CSV table of C-alpha atoms and ligand atoms in Angstrom, one decimal:
chain,number,residue,atom,x,y,z
A,1349,MET,CA,0.0,0.0,0.0
A,1350,SER,CA,1.5,3.4,-0.9
A,1351,GLY,CA,1.5,6.1,1.6
A,1352,LEU,CA,3.5,7.2,4.6
A,1353,SER,CA,2.7,4.9,7.5
A,1354,VAL,CA,3.7,5.3,11.2
A,1355,ARG,CA,3.0,2.2,13.2
A,1356,ASN,CA,3.4,1.8,16.9
A,1357,LEU,CA,6.0,4.5,17.1
A,1358,SER,CA,7.8,5.1,20.4
A,1359,VAL,CA,10.6,7.6,20.9
A,1360,SER,CA,12.7,8.4,24.0
A,1361,LEU,CA,14.9,11.5,24.2
A,1362,GLY,CA,17.6,11.7,26.8
A,1363,GLY,CA,16.1,8.6,28.4
A,1364,VAL,CA,12.7,10.2,28.8
A,1365,PRO,CA,9.8,8.6,26.9
A,1366,ILE,CA,8.3,11.2,24.5
A,1367,LEU,CA,6.2,9.2,22.2
A,1368,ASP,CA,4.3,6.0,23.1
A,1369,ASP,CA,2.7,3.7,20.5
A,1370,VAL,CA,1.7,6.4,18.0
A,1371,SER,CA,0.2,5.1,14.7
A,1372,PHE,CA,-1.2,7.0,11.7
A,1373,ARG,CA,-1.1,7.0,7.9
A,1374,VAL,CA,-0.9,9.7,5.3
A,1375,ALA,CA,-2.1,8.6,1.9
A,1376,PRO,CA,-1.2,10.3,-1.4
A,1377,GLY,CA,-3.6,13.1,-2.1
A,1378,GLU,CA,-4.8,13.8,1.5
A,1379,VAL,CA,-4.1,16.4,4.1
A,1380,VAL,CA,-3.7,14.9,7.5
A,1381,GLY,CA,-3.7,17.4,10.5
A,1382,LEU,CA,-1.5,16.7,13.5
A,1383,ILE,CA,-3.0,18.5,16.4
A,1384,GLY,CA,-2.5,18.6,20.2
A,1385,PRO,CA,-1.3,20.8,23.0
A,1386,ASN,CA,2.2,22.2,23.3
A,1387,GLY,CA,4.6,19.4,24.2
A,1388,ALA,CA,2.3,16.6,23.0
A,1389,GLY,CA,5.0,15.2,20.7
A,1390,LYS,CA,3.9,16.5,17.3
A,1391,SER,CA,7.3,17.8,16.3
A,1392,THR,CA,9.0,14.7,17.6
A,1393,ALA,CA,6.7,12.6,15.5
A,1394,ILE,CA,7.6,14.6,12.4
A,1395,ARG,CA,11.3,14.5,13.2
A,1396,ALA,CA,11.1,10.7,13.6
A,1397,VAL,CA,9.5,10.4,10.1
A,1398,LEU,CA,12.4,12.4,8.8
A,1399,ASP,CA,14.8,10.0,10.5
A,1400,LEU,CA,16.2,12.9,12.6
A,1401,VAL,CA,15.4,11.1,15.8
A,1402,ARG,CA,15.8,7.3,16.1
A,1403,PRO,CA,12.6,5.5,17.4
A,1404,THR,CA,12.9,3.1,20.3
A,1405,GLY,CA,10.0,1.1,18.8
A,1406,GLY,CA,7.7,0.9,15.8
A,1407,ASP,CA,8.0,1.2,12.0
A,1408,ILE,CA,8.0,4.2,9.7
A,1409,MET,CA,7.5,3.3,6.1
A,1410,ILE,CA,7.2,5.3,2.9
A,1411,ASP,CA,5.6,3.4,0.1
A,1412,ARG,CA,6.6,0.2,1.8
A,1413,VAL,CA,10.3,1.1,2.5
A,1414,HIS,CA,11.6,1.8,6.0
A,1415,VAL,CA,12.7,5.5,6.2
A,1416,HIS,CA,16.0,4.6,7.7
A,1417,ASP,CA,16.8,2.2,4.9
A,1418,LEU,CA,16.6,5.1,2.4
A,1419,GLN,CA,19.7,7.0,1.3
A,1420,ALA,CA,19.7,10.6,2.5
A,1421,ARG,CA,19.2,11.8,-1.1
A,1422,GLU,CA,16.2,9.5,-1.7
A,1423,ARG,CA,14.7,10.6,1.6
A,1424,ALA,CA,15.2,14.3,0.6
A,1425,GLN,CA,13.4,13.6,-2.7
A,1426,LEU,CA,10.5,11.8,-1.1
A,1427,LEU,CA,9.9,14.0,2.0
A,1428,SER,CA,9.9,17.8,2.0
A,1429,TYR,CA,9.8,19.5,5.4
A,1430,VAL,CA,8.8,22.9,6.8
A,1431,PRO,CA,10.5,23.1,10.2
A,1432,GLN,CA,8.8,24.8,13.1
A,1433,GLY,CA,9.8,28.5,13.5
A,1434,ALA,CA,13.0,27.9,11.6
A,1435,PRO,CA,15.5,30.7,11.9
A,1436,VAL,CA,17.6,31.6,8.9
A,1437,HIS,CA,21.2,32.4,9.5
A,1438,TRP,CA,22.5,32.4,5.9
A,1439,PRO,CA,22.9,35.7,4.1
A,1440,LEU,CA,21.3,34.3,1.0
A,1441,THR,CA,18.7,36.0,-1.2
A,1442,ALA,CA,15.2,34.7,-0.7
A,1443,GLU,CA,15.3,33.3,-4.3
A,1444,ARG,CA,18.5,31.3,-3.6
A,1445,LEU,CA,17.1,30.1,-0.3
A,1446,VAL,CA,14.1,28.7,-2.2
A,1447,GLY,CA,16.6,27.2,-4.7
A,1448,LEU,CA,18.0,25.1,-1.9
A,1449,GLY,CA,14.8,23.0,-2.3
A,1450,ARG,CA,16.1,21.8,-5.7
A,1451,ILE,CA,19.4,20.4,-4.2
A,1452,PRO,CA,18.0,16.9,-3.8
A,1453,HIS,CA,17.5,16.8,-7.6
A,1454,LEU,CA,20.9,18.1,-8.6
A,1455,GLN,CA,24.2,16.4,-8.9
A,1456,PRO,CA,26.9,17.9,-6.5
A,1457,TRP,CA,28.5,19.9,-9.3
A,1458,GLN,CA,25.3,20.8,-11.1
A,1459,GLU,CA,24.0,24.3,-11.3
A,1460,PRO,CA,20.2,24.8,-11.2
A,1461,GLY,CA,18.8,25.0,-14.8
A,1462,ALA,CA,15.8,26.6,-16.5
A,1463,ASP,CA,13.4,24.0,-15.2
A,1464,ASP,CA,14.6,24.6,-11.6
A,1465,ALA,CA,14.2,28.4,-12.1
A,1466,ARG,CA,10.6,27.9,-13.3
A,1467,ILE,CA,9.8,25.7,-10.3
A,1468,ILE,CA,11.4,28.2,-7.9
A,1469,GLU,CA,9.4,31.1,-9.4
A,1470,ALA,CA,6.1,29.2,-9.3
A,1471,ALA,CA,6.6,28.3,-5.6
A,1472,MET,CA,7.5,31.9,-4.7
A,1473,ARG,CA,4.5,33.2,-6.6
A,1474,ALA,CA,2.2,30.7,-4.9
A,1475,THR,CA,3.3,31.8,-1.5
A,1476,ASP,CA,3.3,35.6,-2.3
A,1477,SER,CA,7.0,35.8,-1.9
A,1478,TRP,CA,8.2,36.4,-5.5
A,1479,GLN,CA,8.5,40.1,-4.8
A,1480,LEU,CA,10.9,39.3,-2.0
A,1481,ARG,CA,13.3,37.4,-4.3
A,1482,ASP,CA,16.2,39.8,-4.1
A,1483,ARG,CA,15.9,40.4,-0.3
A,1484,LEU,CA,18.4,38.8,2.0
A,1485,ALA,CA,16.6,36.1,3.9
A,1486,THR,CA,18.1,37.4,7.2
A,1487,THR,CA,16.2,40.7,6.7
A,1488,LEU,CA,12.7,39.2,6.3
A,1489,SER,CA,10.0,39.5,8.8
A,1490,GLY,CA,8.9,36.3,10.6
A,1491,GLY,CA,5.8,35.9,8.4
A,1492,GLU,CA,7.8,36.7,5.2
A,1493,ARG,CA,10.4,34.2,6.1
A,1494,SER,CA,7.8,31.5,6.8
A,1495,ARG,CA,6.4,32.0,3.3
A,1496,VAL,CA,9.8,31.8,1.7
A,1497,LEU,CA,10.6,28.6,3.7
A,1498,LEU,CA,7.3,27.2,2.5
A,1499,ALA,CA,8.2,28.0,-1.0
A,1500,ARG,CA,11.5,26.2,-0.5
A,1501,THR,CA,9.6,23.1,0.7
A,1502,MET,CA,7.2,23.3,-2.3
A,1503,ALA,CA,10.2,23.6,-4.7
A,1504,VAL,CA,11.3,20.1,-3.7
A,1505,GLY,CA,8.2,18.7,-5.4
A,1506,ALA,CA,8.3,15.7,-3.0
A,1507,PRO,CA,5.4,13.2,-2.9
A,1508,TYR,CA,5.1,13.8,0.8
A,1509,MET,CA,5.2,17.1,2.6
A,1510,LEU,CA,5.6,17.6,6.4
A,1511,ALA,CA,4.8,21.1,7.6
A,1512,ASP,CA,5.3,21.9,11.3
A,1513,GLU,CA,3.1,24.9,12.2
A,1514,PRO,CA,3.4,26.6,8.8
A,1515,THR,CA,0.7,29.1,9.6
A,1516,ALA,CA,2.3,30.3,12.9
A,1517,SER,CA,3.3,34.0,12.6
A,1518,LEU,CA,1.3,34.6,9.5
A,1519,ASP,CA,-1.5,37.2,9.1
A,1520,PRO,CA,-5.0,35.8,8.5
A,1521,TYR,CA,-4.8,36.2,4.7
A,1522,HIS,CA,-1.5,34.3,4.5
A,1523,GLN,CA,-2.7,31.6,6.9
A,1524,LEU,CA,-5.6,30.9,4.6
A,1525,GLN,CA,-3.3,31.0,1.6
A,1526,VAL,CA,-1.1,28.3,3.3
A,1527,MET,CA,-4.1,26.1,3.9
A,1528,ASP,CA,-5.2,26.6,0.2
A,1529,ILE,CA,-1.6,25.6,-0.8
A,1530,MET,CA,-1.8,22.4,1.2
A,1531,ARG,CA,-5.1,21.5,-0.4
A,1532,ALA,CA,-3.6,22.3,-3.9
A,1533,GLU,CA,-0.6,20.1,-3.1
A,1534,ALA,CA,-2.9,17.3,-2.1
A,1535,ALA,CA,-5.0,17.8,-5.2
A,1536,ARG,CA,-1.8,17.1,-7.2
A,1537,GLY,CA,-1.3,13.9,-5.3
A,1538,THR,CA,1.0,14.9,-2.5
A,1539,GLY,CA,0.4,13.4,0.9
A,1540,VAL,CA,0.5,16.3,3.4
A,1541,LEU,CA,1.0,16.1,7.1
A,1542,ILE,CA,0.5,19.4,8.8
A,1543,VAL,CA,0.8,20.5,12.4
A,1544,LEU,CA,-1.9,23.0,13.3
A,1545,HIS,CA,-3.2,24.8,16.3
A,1546,ASP,CA,-6.2,26.4,14.6
A,1547,LEU,CA,-9.1,24.0,15.2
A,1548,SER,CA,-11.3,25.6,12.5
A,1549,PHE,CA,-8.5,25.1,10.0
A,1550,ALA,CA,-8.2,21.5,11.2
A,1551,LEU,CA,-12.0,21.1,10.7
A,1552,ARG,CA,-12.2,22.9,7.3
A,1553,PHE,CA,-9.0,21.9,5.5
A,1554,CYS,CA,-8.0,18.4,6.7
A,1555,ASP,CA,-9.2,15.1,5.4
A,1556,ARG,CA,-8.2,13.3,8.6
A,1557,LEU,CA,-6.8,14.3,12.0
A,1558,VAL,CA,-4.4,12.8,14.6
A,1559,LEU,CA,-5.0,14.3,18.0
A,1560,MET,CA,-1.9,13.9,20.2
A,1561,HIS,CA,-1.8,14.2,23.9
A,1562,ALA,CA,1.1,13.4,26.3
A,1563,GLY,CA,3.0,11.4,23.6
A,1564,ARG,CA,0.1,9.3,22.5
A,1565,ALA,CA,-2.5,9.5,19.7
A,1566,LEU,CA,-5.7,10.2,21.7
A,1567,ALA,CA,-7.9,10.0,18.6
A,1568,THR,CA,-7.5,9.5,14.8
A,1569,GLY,CA,-10.2,9.8,12.2
A,1570,THR,CA,-12.2,12.4,10.2
A,1571,PRO,CA,-12.3,15.9,11.7
A,1572,GLU,CA,-15.9,15.2,12.8
A,1573,GLU,CA,-14.8,12.0,14.6
A,1574,VAL,CA,-11.8,13.6,16.3
A,1575,LEU,CA,-13.0,17.1,17.2
A,1576,THR,CA,-15.6,16.0,19.7
A,1577,ASP,CA,-16.3,18.0,22.8
A,1578,ALA,CA,-14.9,15.2,24.9
A,1579,ASN,CA,-11.7,14.8,23.0
A,1580,LEU,CA,-11.0,18.6,23.0
A,1581,GLU,CA,-11.7,18.9,26.7
A,1582,ALA,CA,-9.4,15.9,27.4
A,1583,ALA,CA,-6.5,17.0,25.2
A,1584,PHE,CA,-6.7,20.8,25.4
A,1585,LYS,CA,-8.8,21.5,28.6
A,1586,VAL,CA,-11.0,23.7,26.5
A,1587,LYS,CA,-14.7,23.9,25.6
A,1588,VAL,CA,-15.7,25.0,22.1
A,1589,SER,CA,-18.3,27.0,20.4
A,1590,ARG,CA,-19.3,25.8,16.9
A,1591,TRP,CA,-21.0,27.6,14.1
A,1592,THR,CA,-21.3,27.5,10.3
A,1593,ASP,CA,-21.2,30.3,7.8
A,1594,GLY,CA,-22.3,29.2,4.4
A,1595,ALA,CA,-20.2,26.1,3.6
A,1596,ASP,CA,-17.5,26.9,6.2
A,1597,GLN,CA,-17.5,25.5,9.7
A,1598,PHE,CA,-15.9,27.2,12.6
A,1599,LEU,CA,-14.8,26.1,16.0
A,1600,ALA,CA,-13.7,28.6,18.7
A,1601,PRO,CA,-12.1,27.4,22.0
A,1602,HIS,CA,-12.7,28.9,25.4
A,1603,ARG,CA,-11.4,27.9,28.7
A,1604,ALA,CA,-13.3,25.1,30.4
A,1605,ASN,CA,-13.0,26.7,33.8
A,1606,GLY,CA,-14.1,30.2,32.7
A,1607,SER,CA,-11.7,33.1,32.8
A,1608,GLN,CA,-9.3,33.3,35.7
B,1133,ADP,P1,5.0,19.6,20.3
B,1133,ADP,O1,5.6,19.7,18.9
B,1133,ADP,O2,3.8,18.7,20.3
B,1133,ADP,O3,4.8,20.9,21.0
B,1133,ADP,P2,7.6,18.2,20.9
B,1133,ADP,O4,7.5,17.0,20.1
B,1133,ADP,O5,8.4,19.4,20.4
B,1133,ADP,O6,6.1,18.8,21.2
B,1133,ADP,O7,8.0,17.8,22.4
B,1133,ADP,C1,7.4,16.8,23.1
B,1133,ADP,C2,8.0,16.7,24.4
B,1133,ADP,O8,9.4,16.2,24.3
B,1133,ADP,C3,8.1,18.0,25.2
B,1133,ADP,O9,7.8,17.7,26.5
B,1133,ADP,C4,9.5,18.4,25.0
B,1133,ADP,O10,9.9,19.2,26.1
B,1133,ADP,C5,10.3,17.1,25.0
B,1133,ADP,N1,11.5,17.2,24.2
B,1133,ADP,C6,11.7,17.6,22.9
B,1133,ADP,N2,13.0,17.5,22.5
B,1133,ADP,C7,13.6,17.0,23.6
B,1133,ADP,C8,15.0,16.6,23.8
B,1133,ADP,N3,15.9,16.7,22.9
B,1133,ADP,N4,15.3,16.1,25.0
B,1133,ADP,C9,14.4,15.9,26.0
B,1133,ADP,N5,13.1,16.2,25.8
B,1133,ADP,C10,12.7,16.7,24.7
B,1134,MG,MG1,6.2,21.4,17.9
């Protein structure tokens, strides 16, 4: 079965158990939302998929191959990654930074060609960052930098995309743009795994959700199955108000114990 599959994943860091028996799957063409409170283990799960942390148990397979059996270059072609709140230290122009996304497809001595340039421009236009192309990446605002880093990830053109809080630090317009990009990627067949805190986005834009809490997957399924009052109270200690506006559904959290 094709897809990215995480089965019974356990991870310990510094001798401390961080993930315990986490299982989920991302099929080609779907957007799977990874939600859960701070410290639940969402980033660790993504880092394990990228083989950046070594699991203490379980299997992570991409299209039936164990991730740690892949060559680094194969892995970089199959999985693109938007890290959480990534700082940029290199004094590169935004366009060259996005061009780094093409490296998995180039030979060590090879310069990017016309096809690469077209892919880089398309990714920068899709994220509203083409006008930033000549700016040094170190001078961008947090939101501008996030859009450039997302463009770099898109430029990889990998069949699976892992995005760790790609909407954090973005204004509302650009948050919605990122969610539309994730849907467009999925429509092209990409399997997308996205860490989100906005529960309305999780409801409106994701095909399936994995709700993590204290290192475990508390619930997996469709947004309607996962975003129940009971699950949200157990995981986030919040109650929610729900409403619809036309075709869009919304979900706003408020604190279960009232304001304090
Ligand atoms: P999330 O992304 O859901 O907010 P993380 O996966 O980043 O959570 O972290 C999960 C837990 O693991 C947190 O309690 C965090 O403090 C802990 N943790 C993360 N990295 C390390 C590390 N290198 N050593 C020890 N604990 C860590
Ligand atoms: Mg995180």
